[in-house]
Amino acid sequence: MRGAPAQGAALSSGTRRLVVSPAGGELARSLHLRPGLGVAAHVLQGEGLQIVRVRVERPALILVDRGLKTVQPARGAAVGAGPGQALLLAGGQTVDFHNRVTDGQRYEARWLLFGAAVLDDPHYLAEAQRLRPAGAAMPPARACARPGAGLAEAFERARQGLAPDPSRPDAVVRQQLLEVLHWLLHAGLVVRMPPDDARLSSRLRALLSTRLDGDCSAEAIAQAFAMSQATLRRRLAAEGSTLSALVADVRMASALVMLQATTRPVSEIALAVGYDSPSRFAVRFRHRFGFAPTAVRGHARGPEPAPPCRRLGARARPGRDPDPWRHGPA
């Protein structure tokens, strides 16, 4: 929601699996991606959670359906939204999220993240330039207390359009996403691509997201960037990071998205992000976020089936989605 790499993620965004709420209603977590165009997610949490230091690479529009959502950017004031309200996030930033359950049931929100093929549309750029000249500072987070029926309906069309459907051309989905952007312009809100981030750590995050369960050793990563392992370590240290820290953070951020927006069992998610032991994965996840993986699902989670047998480090099967989780949600 920066890059649409080819191989990698162990998640089929085409699935839409249903779980049943205690009240008997159907809850549909979903995660859909069209490379270059955008990502759509339907996020459900059974508990209120505070989720810190989440990287949002692409601009995102969030419609809150249940509960309260607060976003605290690294710079600037916190903004919040309740049911029927929206939040617009700039890309290329790290934020803290606080999702609250207010009805004793769940927190629920829908996300759209916009890709370069949409945001670089010449007509949209010209209209955006008239409203806010290029180079003007963009707020990291903005609230839209009254999205309006036109924006809400366009949002849902675009979200459904991103779902896999061979009969729906990418050109049509692109226009659906552009319709959302123009409704935002009508509300005085401009969305732009974030500036390119030339830092090695940012480029490394993009690479790691394509090999979550693959070889993330220093040797393999250094070879991918055509540099020695010593140079890799030195350049990351100059940016205040390490390879092991980046690997762990990308894997945990990816796992968080799968927990929020799919119904895959925790044991399967652990394998998908490179952990052959669900217990080791749970320890690492709790260390990163401060709560257990099952806390994300709360009372909406189902039973855990036995994980499939698979060798850790095996290459992902061709045709799996690129990295929707690099873009959020949280």
Coordinates of N, CA and C in Angstrom, one line a residue, residues 114-266:
F114 N -3.2 2.9 -2.5 CA -3.1 3.3 -3.9 C -1.7 3.1 -4.5
G115 N -1.7 2.5 -5.7 CA -0.4 2.3 -6.3 C 0.0 3.3 -7.3
A116 N 1.2 3.2 -7.8 CA 1.8 4.3 -8.7 C 1.0 4.4 -10.0
A117 N 0.5 3.3 -10.5 CA -0.2 3.4 -11.8 C -1.5 4.2 -11.7
V118 N -2.0 4.4 -10.5 CA -3.2 5.2 -10.2 C -2.8 6.6 -9.9
L119 N -1.8 6.8 -9.0 CA -1.5 8.1 -8.5 C -0.7 8.9 -9.5
D120 N -0.1 8.3 -10.5 CA 0.6 9.0 -11.6 C -0.3 9.4 -12.8
D121 N -1.6 9.2 -12.7 CA -2.5 9.5 -13.8 C -2.4 11.0 -14.1
P122 N -2.1 11.4 -15.3 CA -1.8 12.8 -15.7 C -3.0 13.7 -15.4
H123 N -4.2 13.3 -15.6 CA -5.4 14.2 -15.4 C -5.5 14.4 -13.9
Y124 N -5.4 13.3 -13.1 CA -5.5 13.5 -11.6 C -4.4 14.4 -11.1
L125 N -3.2 14.2 -11.6 CA -2.1 15.1 -11.2 C -2.3 16.6 -11.5
A126 N -2.9 16.8 -12.6 CA -3.2 18.2 -13.0 C -4.2 18.8 -12.1
E127 N -5.3 18.0 -11.7 CA -6.3 18.5 -10.8 C -5.7 18.7 -9.4
A128 N -4.9 17.8 -9.0 CA -4.3 17.9 -7.7 C -3.4 19.1 -7.6
Q129 N -2.7 19.4 -8.7 CA -1.8 20.5 -8.7 C -2.5 21.8 -8.5
R130 N -3.7 21.9 -9.1 CA -4.5 23.1 -8.9 C -4.9 23.3 -7.4
L131 N -5.2 22.2 -6.8 CA -5.7 22.3 -5.4 C -4.5 22.5 -4.4
R132 N -3.5 21.8 -4.6 CA -2.3 21.9 -3.7 C -1.0 21.7 -4.6
P133 N -0.3 22.7 -4.8 CA 0.9 22.6 -5.7 C 1.9 21.6 -5.3
A134 N 2.5 20.9 -6.2 CA 3.5 19.9 -5.9 C 4.6 20.6 -5.1
G135 N 5.1 19.9 -4.1 CA 6.2 20.4 -3.2 C 5.6 21.0 -2.0
A136 N 4.3 21.2 -1.9 CA 3.7 21.7 -0.7 C 3.7 20.6 0.3
A137 N 3.9 20.9 1.6 CA 3.9 19.9 2.6 C 2.6 19.1 2.7
M138 N 2.7 17.8 2.8 CA 1.5 17.0 2.9 C 1.3 16.5 4.4
P139 N 0.2 16.8 5.0 CA 0.0 16.3 6.4 C 0.1 14.7 6.4
P140 N 0.8 14.2 7.4 CA 0.9 12.7 7.5 C -0.4 12.0 7.7
A141 N -1.3 12.6 8.3 CA -2.6 11.9 8.6 C -3.7 13.0 8.6
R142 N -4.8 12.7 8.0 CA -6.0 13.6 7.9 C -7.2 12.9 8.2
A143 N -8.2 13.5 8.9 CA -9.5 12.9 9.2 C -10.5 13.5 8.3
C144 N -11.5 12.6 7.9 CA -12.6 13.0 7.1 C -13.9 12.6 7.9
A145 N -14.4 13.5 8.6 CA -15.5 13.2 9.6 C -16.8 12.8 8.8
R146 N -17.0 13.4 7.6 CA -18.2 13.1 6.9 C -17.8 12.7 5.4
P147 N -17.5 11.5 5.2 CA -17.0 11.1 3.8 C -18.0 11.4 2.7
G148 N -19.3 11.3 3.0 CA -20.3 11.5 2.0 C -20.6 10.2 1.2
A149 N -21.8 10.1 0.7 CA -22.3 8.9 0.1 C -21.5 8.6 -1.2
G150 N -21.2 9.7 -2.0 CA -20.4 9.4 -3.2 C -19.1 8.8 -3.0
L151 N -18.3 9.3 -2.0 CA -17.0 8.7 -1.7 C -17.1 7.3 -1.1
A152 N -18.1 7.1 -0.2 CA -18.3 5.8 0.4 C -18.6 4.8 -0.6
E153 N -19.5 5.1 -1.6 CA -19.9 4.2 -2.6 C -18.7 3.9 -3.6
A154 N -18.0 4.9 -4.0 CA -16.8 4.7 -4.8 C -15.7 3.9 -4.1
F155 N -15.6 4.1 -2.8 CA -14.6 3.3 -2.1 C -15.0 1.8 -2.1
E156 N -16.2 1.5 -1.9 CA -16.6 0.1 -1.9 C -16.5 -0.5 -3.3
R157 N -16.8 0.2 -4.3 CA -16.6 -0.3 -5.7 C -15.2 -0.6 -6.0
A158 N -14.3 0.3 -5.6 CA -12.9 0.1 -5.8 C -12.4 -1.1 -5.0
R159 N -12.8 -1.2 -3.7 CA -12.4 -2.3 -2.9 C -12.8 -3.6 -3.5
Q160 N -14.0 -3.7 -3.9 CA -14.5 -5.0 -4.6 C -13.8 -5.2 -5.9
G161 N -13.5 -4.1 -6.6 CA -12.8 -4.2 -7.9 C -11.5 -4.8 -7.8
L162 N -10.8 -4.6 -6.7 CA -9.4 -5.2 -6.5 C -9.4 -6.7 -6.3
A163 N -10.6 -7.2 -6.0 CA -10.7 -8.7 -5.8 C -10.4 -9.4 -7.1
P164 N -9.8 -10.6 -7.1 CA -9.5 -11.3 -8.3 C -10.7 -11.6 -9.1
D165 N -10.7 -11.2 -10.3 CA -11.9 -11.5 -11.2 C -11.4 -11.3 -12.7
P166 N -11.1 -12.4 -13.4 CA -10.6 -12.3 -14.7 C -11.4 -11.5 -15.7
S167 N -12.7 -11.4 -15.4 CA -13.6 -10.6 -16.3 C -13.5 -9.1 -16.1
R168 N -12.8 -8.7 -15.0 CA -12.7 -7.3 -14.7 C -11.3 -6.8 -15.1
P169 N -11.2 -6.0 -16.2 CA -9.8 -5.6 -16.6 C -9.2 -4.6 -15.6
D170 N -7.8 -4.6 -15.6 CA -7.1 -3.7 -14.7 C -7.5 -2.3 -15.0
A171 N -7.7 -2.0 -16.3 CA -8.1 -0.6 -16.7 C -9.3 -0.1 -16.0
V172 N -10.3 -1.0 -15.9 CA -11.5 -0.7 -15.2 C -11.3 -0.4 -13.7
V173 N -10.5 -1.3 -13.1 CA -10.2 -1.2 -11.7 C -9.4 0.1 -11.4
R174 N -8.5 0.5 -12.3 CA -7.8 1.7 -12.2 C -8.7 2.9 -12.2
Q175 N -9.7 2.9 -13.1 CA -10.7 4.0 -13.1 C -11.5 4.0 -11.8
Q176 N -11.8 2.9 -11.2 CA -12.5 2.8 -10.0 C -11.7 3.5 -8.9
L177 N -10.4 3.2 -8.8 CA -9.5 3.8 -7.8 C -9.4 5.3 -8.1
L178 N -9.3 5.7 -9.3 CA -9.2 7.1 -9.6 C -10.5 7.9 -9.2
E179 N -11.7 7.2 -9.3 CA -12.9 7.8 -8.9 C -12.8 8.2 -7.4
V180 N -12.2 7.3 -6.6 CA -12.1 7.5 -5.2 C -11.2 8.8 -5.0
L181 N -10.1 8.8 -5.7 CA -9.2 10.0 -5.6 C -9.8 11.3 -6.0
H182 N -10.7 11.3 -7.0 CA -11.4 12.5 -7.4 C -12.4 12.9 -6.4
W183 N -13.1 11.9 -5.7 CA -14.0 12.3 -4.6 C -13.2 12.9 -3.5
L184 N -12.0 12.4 -3.2 CA -11.2 13.0 -2.2 C -10.8 14.5 -2.6
L185 N -10.5 14.7 -3.8 CA -10.2 16.0 -4.3 C -11.4 16.9 -4.1
H186 N -12.6 16.4 -4.3 CA -13.8 17.2 -4.2 C -14.0 17.6 -2.7
A187 N -13.4 16.8 -1.8 CA -13.5 17.1 -0.3 C -12.2 17.9 0.1
G188 N -11.4 18.3 -0.9 CA -10.2 19.1 -0.6 C -9.0 18.3 -0.1
L189 N -9.0 17.0 -0.4 CA -7.9 16.1 0.1 C -7.1 15.6 -1.1
V190 N -5.8 15.9 -1.1 CA -4.9 15.5 -2.2 C -4.1 14.3 -1.7
V191 N -3.9 13.3 -2.6 CA -3.1 12.1 -2.3 C -2.0 12.1 -3.4
R192 N -0.8 11.9 -2.9 CA 0.4 11.9 -3.8 C 1.3 10.7 -3.4
M193 N 2.1 10.3 -4.4 CA 3.1 9.3 -4.1 C 4.2 9.9 -3.2
P194 N 4.6 9.1 -2.2 CA 5.7 9.6 -1.4 C 7.0 9.7 -2.2
P195 N 7.9 10.6 -1.8 CA 9.2 10.6 -2.5 C 10.0 9.3 -2.4
D196 N 10.7 9.0 -3.5 CA 11.5 7.8 -3.4 C 12.5 7.8 -2.3
D197 N 12.6 6.7 -1.6 CA 13.5 6.5 -0.5 C 14.7 5.7 -0.9
A198 N 15.9 6.4 -1.0 CA 17.1 5.8 -1.5 C 17.8 5.0 -0.4
R199 N 17.4 5.0 0.8 CA 18.1 4.4 1.9 C 18.1 2.9 1.6
L200 N 19.3 2.3 2.0 CA 19.4 0.8 1.8 C 18.4 0.1 2.6
S201 N 18.1 0.5 3.8 CA 17.1 -0.2 4.7 C 15.7 -0.2 4.0
S202 N 15.3 0.9 3.3 CA 14.0 0.9 2.6 C 14.0 -0.1 1.5
R203 N 15.1 -0.1 0.7 CA 15.2 -1.0 -0.4 C 15.2 -2.5 0.1
L204 N 15.9 -2.7 1.2 CA 16.0 -4.0 1.8 C 14.6 -4.5 2.3
R205 N 13.8 -3.6 2.8 CA 12.4 -4.0 3.2 C 11.7 -4.5 2.0
A206 N 11.8 -3.8 0.9 CA 11.1 -4.2 -0.3 C 11.5 -5.6 -0.8
L207 N 12.8 -5.9 -0.7 CA 13.3 -7.2 -1.1 C 12.8 -8.3 -0.1
L208 N 13.0 -8.0 1.2 CA 12.6 -9.0 2.2 C 11.1 -9.4 2.1
S209 N 10.3 -8.4 1.7 CA 8.9 -8.8 1.7 C 8.5 -9.7 0.6
T210 N 9.5 -10.0 -0.4 CA 9.3 -11.0 -1.4 C 9.8 -12.3 -1.1
R211 N 10.5 -12.4 0.1 CA 11.1 -13.7 0.4 C 10.9 -14.0 1.9
L212 N 9.7 -13.8 2.4 CA 9.4 -14.0 3.8 C 9.8 -15.3 4.4
D213 N 9.6 -16.4 3.6 CA 9.9 -17.7 4.1 C 11.1 -18.3 3.3
G214 N 11.9 -17.4 2.7 CA 13.0 -17.8 1.9 C 14.4 -17.5 2.6
D215 N 15.4 -17.4 1.8 CA 16.8 -17.2 2.3 C 17.0 -15.7 2.6
C216 N 17.1 -15.4 3.9 CA 17.3 -14.0 4.3 C 18.7 -13.8 5.0
S217 N 19.6 -14.7 4.6 CA 20.9 -14.7 5.2 C 21.7 -13.5 4.7
A218 N 22.7 -13.1 5.5 CA 23.5 -11.9 5.1 C 24.2 -12.2 3.7
E219 N 24.6 -13.5 3.5 CA 25.2 -13.8 2.2 C 24.2 -13.6 1.1
A220 N 23.0 -14.1 1.2 CA 22.0 -14.0 0.1 C 21.6 -12.5 -0.1
I221 N 21.4 -11.8 0.9 CA 21.0 -10.4 0.8 C 22.1 -9.6 0.2
A222 N 23.3 -9.8 0.6 CA 24.5 -9.0 0.1 C 24.6 -9.3 -1.4
Q223 N 24.5 -10.6 -1.8 CA 24.5 -11.0 -3.2 C 23.5 -10.3 -4.0
A224 N 22.2 -10.2 -3.5 CA 21.1 -9.5 -4.2 C 21.4 -8.0 -4.4
F225 N 22.2 -7.4 -3.5 CA 22.5 -6.0 -3.7 C 23.9 -5.8 -4.3
A226 N 24.5 -6.9 -4.7 CA 25.9 -6.8 -5.4 C 26.9 -6.1 -4.5
M227 N 26.9 -6.4 -3.2 CA 27.9 -5.9 -2.3 C 28.4 -6.9 -1.3
S228 N 29.5 -6.7 -0.7 CA 30.0 -7.6 0.3 C 29.1 -7.6 1.6
Q229 N 29.3 -8.7 2.4 CA 28.5 -8.7 3.6 C 29.0 -7.6 4.6
A230 N 30.3 -7.3 4.5 CA 30.8 -6.2 5.4 C 30.2 -4.9 5.0
T231 N 30.1 -4.6 3.7 CA 29.5 -3.4 3.2 C 28.1 -3.3 3.6
L232 N 27.4 -4.4 3.5 CA 26.0 -4.4 3.9 C 25.8 -4.1 5.3
R233 N 26.6 -4.7 6.2 CA 26.5 -4.4 7.6 C 26.8 -2.9 7.9
R234 N 27.9 -2.4 7.2 CA 28.4 -1.1 7.5 C 27.3 0.0 7.1
R235 N 26.7 -0.2 5.9 CA 25.7 0.7 5.4 C 24.5 0.7 6.2
L236 N 24.0 -0.5 6.7 CA 22.9 -0.5 7.5 C 23.2 0.1 8.9
A237 N 24.3 -0.1 9.4 CA 24.7 0.5 10.7 C 24.7 2.0 10.6
A238 N 25.1 2.5 9.5 CA 25.1 4.0 9.3 C 23.7 4.5 9.3
E239 N 22.7 3.7 9.0 CA 21.3 4.1 9.0 C 20.6 3.7 10.3
G240 N 21.4 3.2 11.2 CA 20.9 2.8 12.5 C 20.1 1.6 12.6
S241 N 20.4 0.6 11.7 CA 19.7 -0.6 11.6 C 20.6 -1.8 11.4
T242 N 20.1 -3.0 11.5 CA 20.8 -4.3 11.3 C 19.9 -5.1 10.4
L243 N 20.6 -6.1 9.7 CA 19.8 -7.0 8.9 C 18.8 -7.9 9.7
S244 N 19.3 -8.4 10.8 CA 18.4 -9.2 11.7 C 17.2 -8.5 12.1
A245 N 17.4 -7.2 12.5 CA 16.2 -6.4 13.0 C 15.2 -6.1 11.8
L246 N 15.7 -5.9 10.7 CA 14.9 -5.6 9.5 C 14.1 -6.9 9.1
V247 N 14.8 -8.0 9.1 CA 14.1 -9.3 8.8 C 13.0 -9.6 9.7
A248 N 13.3 -9.4 11.0 CA 12.2 -9.7 12.0 C 11.1 -8.7 11.9
D249 N 11.4 -7.5 11.6 CA 10.3 -6.5 11.6 C 9.4 -6.7 10.4
V250 N 10.0 -7.0 9.2 CA 9.2 -7.2 8.0 C 8.3 -8.5 8.2
R251 N 8.9 -9.5 8.7 CA 8.2 -10.7 8.9 C 7.0 -10.5 9.9
M252 N 7.2 -9.8 11.0 CA 6.2 -9.6 12.0 C 5.1 -8.7 11.4
A253 N 5.5 -7.6 10.7 CA 4.5 -6.7 10.1 C 3.6 -7.5 9.1
S254 N 4.2 -8.4 8.3 CA 3.5 -9.2 7.4 C 2.5 -10.1 8.1
A255 N 3.0 -10.7 9.2 CA 2.1 -11.6 10.0 C 0.9 -10.8 10.6
L256 N 1.2 -9.6 11.0 CA 0.1 -8.8 11.6 C -1.0 -8.6 10.5
V257 N -0.6 -8.3 9.3 CA -1.7 -8.1 8.3 C -2.5 -9.3 8.0
M258 N -1.8 -10.5 8.0 CA -2.5 -11.7 7.8 C -3.4 -12.1 8.9
L259 N -3.0 -11.7 10.1 CA -3.9 -12.0 11.3 C -5.1 -11.1 11.2
Q260 N -4.9 -9.8 10.8 CA -6.0 -8.9 10.8 C -7.0 -9.1 9.6
A261 N -6.5 -9.4 8.4 CA -7.3 -9.4 7.2 C -7.4 -10.8 6.5
T262 N -7.0 -11.8 7.2 CA -7.4 -13.2 6.7 C -7.8 -14.1 7.8
T263 N -8.3 -15.2 7.5 CA -8.6 -16.2 8.6 C -7.6 -17.4 8.6
R264 N -6.5 -17.2 8.0 CA -5.5 -18.3 8.1 C -5.1 -18.5 9.5
P265 N -4.9 -19.8 9.9 CA -4.6 -20.1 11.3 C -3.2 -19.6 11.6
V266 N -2.9 -19.4 12.9 CA -1.7 -18.8 13.3 C -0.5 -19.7 12.9

